[in-house]
XYZ file of N, CA and C in Angstrom:
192
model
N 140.423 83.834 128.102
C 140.003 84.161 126.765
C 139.174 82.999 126.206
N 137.689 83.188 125.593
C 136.995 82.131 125.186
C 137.337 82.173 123.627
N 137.507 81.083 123.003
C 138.239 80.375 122.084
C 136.619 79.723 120.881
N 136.513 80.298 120.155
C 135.579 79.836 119.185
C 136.233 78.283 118.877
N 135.363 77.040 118.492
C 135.953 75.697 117.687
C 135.678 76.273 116.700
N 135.641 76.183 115.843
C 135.041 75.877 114.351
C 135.406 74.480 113.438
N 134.389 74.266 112.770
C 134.555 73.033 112.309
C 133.718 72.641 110.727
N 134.888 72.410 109.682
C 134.474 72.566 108.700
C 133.585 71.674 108.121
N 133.228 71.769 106.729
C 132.044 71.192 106.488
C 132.470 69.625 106.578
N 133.644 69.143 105.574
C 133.809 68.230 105.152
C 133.942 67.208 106.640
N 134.696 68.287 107.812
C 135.050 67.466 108.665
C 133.044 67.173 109.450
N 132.742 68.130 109.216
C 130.926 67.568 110.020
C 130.322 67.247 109.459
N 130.722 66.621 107.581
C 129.560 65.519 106.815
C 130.294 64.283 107.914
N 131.512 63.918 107.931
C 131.974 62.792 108.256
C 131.622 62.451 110.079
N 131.956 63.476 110.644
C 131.443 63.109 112.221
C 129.878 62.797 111.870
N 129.103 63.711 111.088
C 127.708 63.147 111.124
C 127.431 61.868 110.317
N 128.158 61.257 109.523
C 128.073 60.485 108.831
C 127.193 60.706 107.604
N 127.200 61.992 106.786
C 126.368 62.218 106.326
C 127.126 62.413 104.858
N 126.665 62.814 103.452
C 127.254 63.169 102.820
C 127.455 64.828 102.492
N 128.401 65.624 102.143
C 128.415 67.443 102.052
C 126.759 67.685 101.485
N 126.801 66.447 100.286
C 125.381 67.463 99.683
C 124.357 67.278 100.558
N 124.190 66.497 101.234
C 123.259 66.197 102.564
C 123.210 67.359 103.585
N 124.698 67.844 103.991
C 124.540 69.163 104.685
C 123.826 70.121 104.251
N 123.944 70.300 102.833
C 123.721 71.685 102.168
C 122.243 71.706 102.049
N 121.831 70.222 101.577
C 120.273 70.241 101.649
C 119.332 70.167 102.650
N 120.288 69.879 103.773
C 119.959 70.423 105.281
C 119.486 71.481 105.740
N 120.928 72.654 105.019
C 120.763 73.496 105.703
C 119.954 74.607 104.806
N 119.712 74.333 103.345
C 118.861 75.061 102.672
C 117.490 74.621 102.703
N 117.697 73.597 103.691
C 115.567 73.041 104.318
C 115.460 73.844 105.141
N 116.898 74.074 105.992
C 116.283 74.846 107.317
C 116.347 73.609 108.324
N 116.624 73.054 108.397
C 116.348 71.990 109.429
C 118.255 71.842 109.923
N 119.363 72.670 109.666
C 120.477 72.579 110.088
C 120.863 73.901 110.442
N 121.224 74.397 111.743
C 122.031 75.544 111.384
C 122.792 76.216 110.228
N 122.513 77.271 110.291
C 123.589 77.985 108.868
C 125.120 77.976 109.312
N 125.954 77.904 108.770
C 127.036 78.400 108.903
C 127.475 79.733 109.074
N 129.083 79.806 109.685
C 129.183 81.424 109.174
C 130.191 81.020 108.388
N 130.310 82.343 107.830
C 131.361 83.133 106.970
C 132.574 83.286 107.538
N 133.865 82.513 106.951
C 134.760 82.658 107.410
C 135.910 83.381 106.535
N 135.463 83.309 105.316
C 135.727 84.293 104.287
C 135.052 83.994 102.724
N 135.025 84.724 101.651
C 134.761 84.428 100.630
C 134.012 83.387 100.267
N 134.923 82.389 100.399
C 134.175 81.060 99.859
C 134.396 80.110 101.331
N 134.576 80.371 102.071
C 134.758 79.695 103.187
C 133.992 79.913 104.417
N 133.523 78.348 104.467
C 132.285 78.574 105.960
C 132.914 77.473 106.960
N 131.825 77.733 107.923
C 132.140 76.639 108.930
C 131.237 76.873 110.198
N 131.090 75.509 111.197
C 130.084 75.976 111.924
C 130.792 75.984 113.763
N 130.149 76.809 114.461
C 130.653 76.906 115.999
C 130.024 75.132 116.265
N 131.438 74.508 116.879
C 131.263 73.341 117.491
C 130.150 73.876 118.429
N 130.263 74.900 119.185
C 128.681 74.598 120.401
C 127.278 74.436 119.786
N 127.067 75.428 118.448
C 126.115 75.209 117.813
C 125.780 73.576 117.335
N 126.718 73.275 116.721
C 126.261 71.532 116.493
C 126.290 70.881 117.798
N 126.854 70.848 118.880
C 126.431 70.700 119.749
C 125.224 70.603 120.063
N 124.615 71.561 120.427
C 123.457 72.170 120.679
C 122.661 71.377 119.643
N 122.928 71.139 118.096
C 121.191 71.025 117.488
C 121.607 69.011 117.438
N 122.432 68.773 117.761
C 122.658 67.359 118.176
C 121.862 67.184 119.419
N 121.977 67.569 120.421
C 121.478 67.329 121.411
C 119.282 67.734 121.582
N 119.190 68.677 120.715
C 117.861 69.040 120.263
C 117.615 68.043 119.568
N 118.102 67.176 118.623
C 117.653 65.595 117.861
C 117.083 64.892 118.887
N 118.567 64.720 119.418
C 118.215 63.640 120.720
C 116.901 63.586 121.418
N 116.668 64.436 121.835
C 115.285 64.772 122.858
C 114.383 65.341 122.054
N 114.284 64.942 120.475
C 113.176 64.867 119.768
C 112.720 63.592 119.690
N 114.094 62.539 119.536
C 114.175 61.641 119.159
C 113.479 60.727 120.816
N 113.496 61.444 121.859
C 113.073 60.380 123.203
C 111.674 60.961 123.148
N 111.163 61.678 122.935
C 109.730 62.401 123.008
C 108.914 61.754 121.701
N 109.431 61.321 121.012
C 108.355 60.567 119.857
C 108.006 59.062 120.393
């Protein structure tokens, strides 16, 4: 059985070192994945997805 992570905001301002409103203005640039809906007022994002746009930095970041 494959097992979604999910991982909330507060906990991926702090792994990113970033601040929440930093996420939000992230992700309303467009330059962060969206979240999903985990209910009502509650989001959160698939660990593979941040995965994934971490690793897309990276190899933006060796190509400049």
């Amino acid at each position: 059985m494959n097992h979604l992570l999910i991982i909330r905001p507060s906990q991926l301002a702090r792994e990113l070192g970033v601040s929440m409103t930093t996420l939000w203005r992230w992700r309303h640039q467009g330059v962060f994945p969206q979240p999903i809906l985990l209910g009502p007022r509650l989001v959160g994002w698939e660990r593979s997805v941040i995965n994934q746009w971490l690793e897309s930095k990276k190899k933006m970041e060796v190509s400049l």
